[in-house]
Amino acid sequence: MQLEGMEVSHMKFGEGKVMELEEKYITILFPQGEKKFLYPNSFNKFLTLKDKKVQTEMNNMLKLIMEEEESRRAEEISEQERLEEIQNLKIRPDSQASFGFVENNKERVFSTWSVYAGSYQSGASKGKPKLPVRLKLNSACLLTECPKGVAEKRRRIIGAFMLQDNFESSACRDGMIQSHEKYRIQLNDKETLFYWDYFSEVAEISKWGNVELKYFSNMIMQKILFDMQNGLTDAERRKDAEEFYQYFCLVNKLKPLNQ
């Protein structure tokens, strides 16, 4: 807004003229000298523009700023309430999920950041989507692949994500699991972590099988996410992975491994 040269009125200093407008401050010349004020906050109480049309524009701008601030505060309160809700959940020690890309497509998963829980292989529900019953708001989903012709023990971890804020396993009737909009990471071909390296109790690895989803422990997921963040060389992606890791530890009530 162009305000230099505009006449204003101050409730204490009287009539004045705008001399300079910076990003956060406005300088006004009064008979007793120049005064600096916060901009645009000072137009809420102390300053009034003589030009009614410009004052109307100022009022509209102040109203928009106030609405944005109220929205930001509401989001902060909502986020805090959500974190408190998650932290008050009863934590199941094996509520993490790994996906083998048996029924999923890699390109589709990373383009939509959603993954299919798979379908029932037998019984009355055969062919119908599985309900990811163990997944809760503290759960992370680990994405793995083992290309044709590669030994199962060389199954790679290719990504991970936390669940969408409003996820409820009972409502996931179509089996589609949506990711959190922030806490997600995709690994490239050079950032290699092998899935089975984290399961030392497995004496012999033959094949993944026909199931899409396997559950495993929170502590193993913590170690994977810890290694994942340390394996990234790109500063921005590493920062994102570190935030992901810290969030995971927070909602699972786990002490970060680097502390």
mmCIF file of C-alpha atoms in Angstrom:
data_model
loop_
_atom_site.group_PDB
_atom_site.id
_atom_site.type_symbol
_atom_site.label_atom_id
_atom_site.label_comp_id
_atom_site.label_asym_id
_atom_site.label_seq_id
_atom_site.Cartn_x
_atom_site.Cartn_y
_atom_site.Cartn_z
ATOM 1 C CA MET A 1 0.000 0.000 0.000
ATOM 2 C CA GLN A 2 1.428 3.431 -1.040
ATOM 3 C CA LEU A 3 1.224 5.675 2.041
ATOM 4 C CA GLU A 4 4.178 8.087 1.718
ATOM 5 C CA GLY A 5 2.895 11.681 1.765
ATOM 6 C CA MET A 6 -0.525 10.689 3.133
ATOM 7 C CA GLU A 7 -1.988 12.741 5.981
ATOM 8 C CA VAL A 8 -2.835 10.964 9.201
ATOM 9 C CA SER A 9 -4.230 11.741 12.603
ATOM 10 C CA HIS A 10 -2.862 10.400 15.898
ATOM 11 C CA MET A 11 -4.962 10.359 19.057
ATOM 12 C CA LYS A 12 -2.123 11.981 21.060
ATOM 13 C CA PHE A 13 0.245 13.740 18.617
ATOM 14 C CA GLY A 14 -2.446 15.197 16.334
ATOM 15 C CA GLU A 15 -2.033 15.737 12.573
ATOM 16 C CA GLY A 16 0.943 14.348 10.731
ATOM 17 C CA LYS A 17 2.308 13.193 7.388
ATOM 18 C CA VAL A 18 3.719 9.798 6.436
ATOM 19 C CA MET A 19 7.402 10.195 5.621
ATOM 20 C CA GLU A 20 8.533 6.583 5.173
ATOM 21 C CA LEU A 21 7.023 3.105 5.160
ATOM 22 C CA GLU A 22 9.295 0.149 5.862
ATOM 23 C CA GLU A 23 8.391 -3.528 6.200
ATOM 24 C CA LYS A 24 7.360 -3.319 9.876
ATOM 25 C CA TYR A 25 7.550 0.377 10.694
ATOM 26 C CA ILE A 26 5.989 3.618 9.520
ATOM 27 C CA THR A 27 7.592 7.029 10.107
ATOM 28 C CA ILE A 28 5.297 10.029 10.543
ATOM 29 C CA LEU A 29 6.242 13.706 10.840
ATOM 30 C CA PHE A 30 4.281 15.620 13.494
ATOM 31 C CA PRO A 31 4.726 19.275 14.506
ATOM 32 C CA GLN A 32 6.848 18.075 17.444
ATOM 33 C CA GLY A 33 9.036 15.865 15.248
ATOM 34 C CA GLU A 34 9.203 12.406 13.637
ATOM 35 C CA LYS A 35 7.721 9.339 15.325
ATOM 36 C CA LYS A 36 8.018 5.675 14.389
ATOM 37 C CA PHE A 37 5.175 3.200 14.809
ATOM 38 C CA LEU A 38 4.649 -0.479 14.195
ATOM 39 C CA TYR A 39 3.030 -1.101 10.819
ATOM 40 C CA PRO A 40 0.217 -1.883 10.270
ATOM 41 C CA ASN A 41 -0.662 -2.559 13.963
ATOM 42 C CA SER A 42 -0.712 1.127 14.914
ATOM 43 C CA PHE A 43 -3.676 1.717 12.576
ATOM 44 C CA ASN A 44 -5.759 -0.525 14.820
ATOM 45 C CA LYS A 45 -5.867 2.025 17.642
ATOM 46 C CA PHE A 46 -3.677 5.129 17.325
ATOM 47 C CA LEU A 47 -3.544 6.216 13.687
ATOM 48 C CA THR A 48 -6.240 7.193 11.190
ATOM 49 C CA LEU A 49 -5.736 8.104 7.543
ATOM 50 C CA LYS A 50 -7.391 11.314 6.386
ATOM 51 C CA ASP A 51 -8.233 9.765 3.009
ATOM 52 C CA LYS A 52 -11.358 7.731 3.745
ATOM 53 C CA LYS A 53 -10.914 5.481 0.710
ATOM 54 C CA VAL A 54 -7.366 4.546 1.741
ATOM 55 C CA GLN A 55 -8.511 4.124 5.354
ATOM 56 C CA THR A 56 -11.152 1.666 4.133
ATOM 57 C CA GLU A 57 -8.413 -0.289 2.319
ATOM 58 C CA MET A 58 -6.376 -0.235 5.527
ATOM 59 C CA ASN A 59 -9.335 -1.519 7.544
ATOM 60 C CA ASN A 60 -9.834 -4.383 5.087
ATOM 61 C CA MET A 61 -6.135 -5.277 5.262
ATOM 62 C CA LEU A 62 -6.184 -5.214 9.078
ATOM 63 C CA LYS A 63 -9.282 -7.398 9.092
ATOM 64 C CA LEU A 64 -7.588 -9.945 6.812
ATOM 65 C CA ILE A 65 -4.455 -9.950 9.000
ATOM 66 C CA MET A 66 -6.569 -10.496 12.113
ATOM 67 C CA GLU A 67 -8.470 -13.365 10.486
ATOM 68 C CA GLU A 68 -5.200 -15.013 9.402
ATOM 69 C CA GLU A 69 -3.769 -14.628 12.904
ATOM 70 C CA GLU A 70 -6.894 -16.145 14.473
ATOM 71 C CA SER A 71 -6.722 -19.018 11.992
ATOM 72 C CA ARG A 72 -3.037 -19.603 12.808
ATOM 73 C CA ARG A 73 -3.763 -19.617 16.534
ATOM 74 C CA ALA A 74 -6.668 -22.024 16.029
ATOM 75 C CA GLU A 75 -4.365 -24.345 14.039
ATOM 76 C CA GLU A 76 -1.745 -24.210 16.795
ATOM 77 C CA ILE A 77 -4.353 -25.065 19.432
ATOM 78 C CA SER A 78 -5.720 -27.866 17.244
ATOM 79 C CA GLU A 79 -2.220 -29.273 16.696
ATOM 80 C CA GLN A 80 -1.491 -29.189 20.418
ATOM 81 C CA GLU A 81 -4.780 -30.927 21.202
ATOM 82 C CA ARG A 82 -4.015 -33.542 18.549
ATOM 83 C CA LEU A 83 -0.581 -34.234 20.008
ATOM 84 C CA GLU A 84 -2.068 -34.554 23.479
ATOM 85 C CA GLU A 85 -4.667 -36.975 22.103
ATOM 86 C CA ILE A 86 -1.973 -39.107 20.460
ATOM 87 C CA GLN A 87 0.216 -39.086 23.557
ATOM 88 C CA ASN A 88 -2.726 -40.195 25.681
ATOM 89 C CA LEU A 89 -3.354 -43.204 23.448
ATOM 90 C CA LYS A 90 -2.501 -46.620 24.776
ATOM 91 C CA ILE A 91 0.627 -47.505 22.820
ATOM 92 C CA ARG A 92 0.709 -50.991 21.368
ATOM 93 C CA PRO A 93 4.351 -52.210 21.085
ATOM 94 C CA ASP A 94 3.840 -53.670 17.582
ATOM 95 C CA SER A 95 1.720 -51.061 15.808
ATOM 96 C CA GLN A 96 4.104 -50.359 12.901
ATOM 97 C CA ALA A 97 3.506 -51.695 9.391
ATOM 98 C CA SER A 98 5.748 -52.711 6.513
ATOM 99 C CA PHE A 99 4.477 -53.113 2.955
ATOM 100 C CA GLY A 100 5.963 -55.515 0.430
ATOM 101 C CA PHE A 101 4.473 -54.091 -2.788
ATOM 102 C CA VAL A 102 2.666 -57.328 -3.553
ATOM 103 C CA GLU A 103 -0.553 -55.535 -4.503
ATOM 104 C CA ASN A 104 0.746 -51.967 -4.517
ATOM 105 C CA ASN A 105 2.373 -50.065 -7.365
ATOM 106 C CA LYS A 106 5.502 -48.083 -6.519
ATOM 107 C CA GLU A 107 4.803 -45.158 -8.847
ATOM 108 C CA ARG A 108 1.222 -44.799 -7.654
ATOM 109 C CA VAL A 109 2.179 -45.009 -3.982
ATOM 110 C CA PHE A 110 4.744 -42.226 -4.235
ATOM 111 C CA SER A 111 2.582 -40.046 -6.469
ATOM 112 C CA THR A 112 -0.419 -40.226 -4.121
ATOM 113 C CA TRP A 113 1.381 -40.939 -0.834
ATOM 114 C CA SER A 114 -1.134 -43.596 0.020
ATOM 115 C CA VAL A 115 -0.757 -47.355 0.252
ATOM 116 C CA TYR A 116 -3.155 -50.293 -0.009
ATOM 117 C CA ALA A 117 -3.347 -52.598 3.011
ATOM 118 C CA GLY A 118 -3.888 -55.614 0.761
ATOM 119 C CA SER A 119 -6.758 -58.065 0.460
ATOM 120 C CA TYR A 120 -7.778 -61.162 2.385
ATOM 121 C CA GLN A 121 -6.283 -64.301 0.865
ATOM 122 C CA SER A 122 -8.859 -66.806 2.086
ATOM 123 C CA GLY A 123 -12.125 -67.294 3.941
ATOM 124 C CA ALA A 124 -15.449 -65.523 3.527
ATOM 125 C CA SER A 125 -13.706 -62.168 2.994
ATOM 126 C CA LYS A 126 -11.309 -63.437 0.313
ATOM 127 C CA GLY A 127 -10.489 -60.689 -2.166
ATOM 128 C CA LYS A 128 -11.905 -57.904 0.019
ATOM 129 C CA PRO A 129 -9.670 -55.111 1.400
ATOM 130 C CA LYS A 130 -8.024 -55.821 4.726
ATOM 131 C CA LEU A 131 -8.722 -53.587 7.675
ATOM 132 C CA PRO A 132 -5.366 -52.358 9.049
ATOM 133 C CA VAL A 133 -6.627 -52.985 12.586
ATOM 134 C CA ARG A 134 -3.341 -52.451 14.451
ATOM 135 C CA LEU A 135 -2.561 -49.105 12.884
ATOM 136 C CA LYS A 136 -3.111 -46.085 15.113
ATOM 137 C CA LEU A 137 -2.154 -42.413 14.971
ATOM 138 C CA ASN A 138 1.263 -43.314 16.391
ATOM 139 C CA SER A 139 1.939 -45.779 13.562
ATOM 140 C CA ALA A 140 4.375 -45.368 10.704
ATOM 141 C CA CYS A 141 4.226 -47.226 7.395
ATOM 142 C CA LEU A 142 7.456 -48.623 5.978
ATOM 143 C CA LEU A 143 7.667 -49.135 2.208
ATOM 144 C CA THR A 144 9.872 -51.962 0.925
ATOM 145 C CA GLU A 145 10.587 -53.645 -2.404
ATOM 146 C CA CYS A 146 12.346 -56.725 -3.669
ATOM 147 C CA PRO A 147 12.556 -56.652 -7.484
ATOM 148 C CA LYS A 148 12.153 -59.871 -9.423
ATOM 149 C CA GLY A 149 15.381 -61.854 -9.499
ATOM 150 C CA VAL A 150 16.769 -60.267 -6.334
ATOM 151 C CA ALA A 151 17.220 -62.421 -3.225
ATOM 152 C CA GLU A 152 14.629 -61.744 -0.524
ATOM 153 C CA LYS A 153 17.343 -60.983 2.030
ATOM 154 C CA ARG A 154 18.238 -57.970 -0.153
ATOM 155 C CA ARG A 155 14.768 -56.418 0.179
ATOM 156 C CA ARG A 156 15.267 -52.640 0.255
ATOM 157 C CA ILE A 157 13.533 -49.984 2.314
ATOM 158 C CA ILE A 158 12.398 -47.320 -0.139
ATOM 159 C CA GLY A 159 10.370 -44.948 2.025
ATOM 160 C CA ALA A 160 8.212 -44.341 5.060
ATOM 161 C CA PHE A 161 5.414 -42.122 6.292
ATOM 162 C CA MET A 162 3.311 -41.381 9.345
ATOM 163 C CA LEU A 163 -0.443 -41.764 9.112
ATOM 164 C CA GLN A 164 -2.813 -38.967 8.222
ATOM 165 C CA ASP A 165 -3.913 -36.911 11.246
ATOM 166 C CA ASN A 166 -7.501 -38.146 11.230
ATOM 167 C CA PHE A 167 -6.750 -41.813 10.476
ATOM 168 C CA GLU A 168 -9.044 -44.430 12.011
ATOM 169 C CA SER A 169 -8.446 -48.070 11.154
ATOM 170 C CA SER A 170 -12.135 -48.946 11.660
ATOM 171 C CA ALA A 171 -13.104 -46.442 8.958
ATOM 172 C CA CYS A 172 -10.500 -47.711 6.470
ATOM 173 C CA ARG A 173 -12.986 -49.917 4.635
ATOM 174 C CA ASP A 174 -11.335 -49.606 1.232
ATOM 175 C CA GLY A 175 -7.924 -50.542 2.654
ATOM 176 C CA MET A 176 -6.341 -47.292 1.447
ATOM 177 C CA ILE A 177 -4.014 -45.737 4.025
ATOM 178 C CA GLN A 178 -3.280 -42.046 3.563
ATOM 179 C CA SER A 179 -0.016 -40.459 4.663
ATOM 180 C CA HIS A 180 0.631 -37.452 6.867
ATOM 181 C CA GLU A 181 1.129 -34.358 4.707
ATOM 182 C CA LYS A 182 4.474 -33.549 6.345
ATOM 183 C CA TYR A 183 6.063 -36.664 7.869
ATOM 184 C CA ARG A 184 7.067 -38.773 4.886
ATOM 185 C CA ILE A 185 10.297 -39.610 3.107
ATOM 186 C CA GLN A 186 11.319 -41.419 -0.085
ATOM 187 C CA LEU A 187 14.774 -42.983 -0.443
ATOM 188 C CA ASN A 188 16.686 -43.016 -3.697
ATOM 189 C CA ASP A 189 18.669 -45.943 -5.102
ATOM 190 C CA LYS A 190 21.905 -44.843 -3.413
ATOM 191 C CA GLU A 191 20.330 -44.571 0.044
ATOM 192 C CA THR A 192 20.229 -48.278 0.724
ATOM 193 C CA LEU A 193 18.796 -49.846 3.859
ATOM 194 C CA PHE A 194 18.008 -53.559 3.816
ATOM 195 C CA TYR A 195 14.763 -54.511 5.529
ATOM 196 C CA TRP A 196 15.787 -57.887 6.948
ATOM 197 C CA ASP A 197 18.922 -56.472 8.581
ATOM 198 C CA TYR A 198 16.626 -55.158 11.317
ATOM 199 C CA PHE A 199 15.178 -58.565 12.135
ATOM 200 C CA SER A 200 18.109 -60.542 13.497
ATOM 201 C CA GLU A 201 15.807 -63.073 15.133
ATOM 202 C CA VAL A 202 14.795 -64.333 11.686
ATOM 203 C CA ALA A 203 17.040 -67.397 11.219
ATOM 204 C CA GLU A 204 16.143 -68.068 7.612
ATOM 205 C CA ILE A 205 14.585 -65.797 5.011
ATOM 206 C CA SER A 206 12.822 -67.503 2.137
ATOM 207 C CA LYS A 207 10.258 -65.122 0.662
ATOM 208 C CA TRP A 208 7.897 -62.351 1.676
ATOM 209 C CA GLY A 209 4.768 -64.301 0.836
ATOM 210 C CA ASN A 210 1.434 -63.146 -0.578
ATOM 211 C CA VAL A 211 0.462 -60.687 2.154
ATOM 212 C CA GLU A 212 0.924 -57.003 1.516
ATOM 213 C CA LEU A 213 1.217 -55.830 5.106
ATOM 214 C CA LYS A 214 3.311 -57.101 8.010
ATOM 215 C CA TYR A 215 3.274 -55.642 11.519
ATOM 216 C CA PHE A 216 6.393 -55.162 13.594
ATOM 217 C CA SER A 217 7.650 -53.428 16.711
ATOM 218 C CA ASN A 218 7.813 -49.715 17.465
ATOM 219 C CA MET A 219 11.446 -50.017 18.569
ATOM 220 C CA ILE A 220 12.537 -51.553 15.255
ATOM 221 C CA MET A 221 10.781 -48.745 13.372
ATOM 222 C CA GLN A 222 12.565 -46.243 15.591
ATOM 223 C CA LYS A 223 15.944 -47.745 14.643
ATOM 224 C CA ILE A 224 15.056 -47.748 10.945
ATOM 225 C CA LEU A 225 13.985 -44.095 11.005
ATOM 226 C CA PHE A 226 17.130 -43.203 12.944
ATOM 227 C CA ASP A 227 19.338 -44.878 10.328
ATOM 228 C CA MET A 228 17.251 -43.381 7.547
ATOM 229 C CA GLN A 229 17.865 -39.790 8.654
ATOM 230 C CA ASN A 230 21.586 -40.419 9.131
ATOM 231 C CA GLY A 231 21.899 -41.910 5.662
ATOM 232 C CA LEU A 232 20.676 -38.820 3.816
ATOM 233 C CA THR A 233 23.259 -36.419 2.398
ATOM 234 C CA ASP A 234 20.840 -33.787 1.112
ATOM 235 C CA ALA A 235 20.518 -31.168 3.876
ATOM 236 C CA GLU A 236 16.854 -30.314 3.276
ATOM 237 C CA ARG A 237 15.703 -33.934 3.086
ATOM 238 C CA ARG A 238 17.783 -34.805 6.128
ATOM 239 C CA LYS A 239 16.094 -32.022 8.089
ATOM 240 C CA ASP A 240 12.685 -33.397 7.046
ATOM 241 C CA ALA A 241 13.733 -36.915 8.072
ATOM 242 C CA GLU A 242 15.018 -35.664 11.434
ATOM 243 C CA GLU A 243 11.675 -33.948 12.122
ATOM 244 C CA PHE A 244 9.892 -37.164 11.095
ATOM 245 C CA TYR A 245 12.072 -39.159 13.498
ATOM 246 C CA GLN A 246 11.560 -36.763 16.414
ATOM 247 C CA TYR A 247 7.803 -36.767 15.846
ATOM 248 C CA PHE A 248 7.727 -40.570 15.736
ATOM 249 C CA CYS A 249 9.606 -40.793 19.050
ATOM 250 C CA LEU A 250 7.283 -38.219 20.608
ATOM 251 C CA VAL A 251 4.010 -39.943 19.714
ATOM 252 C CA ASN A 252 5.387 -43.385 20.604
ATOM 253 C CA LYS A 253 6.820 -42.189 23.938
ATOM 254 C CA LEU A 254 10.297 -43.315 22.955
ATOM 255 C CA LYS A 255 13.534 -41.625 23.957
ATOM 256 C CA PRO A 256 15.420 -40.584 20.787
ATOM 257 C CA LEU A 257 18.436 -42.820 20.185
ATOM 258 C CA ASN A 258 20.760 -39.852 19.728
ATOM 259 C CA GLN A 259 20.094 -38.532 23.222
#
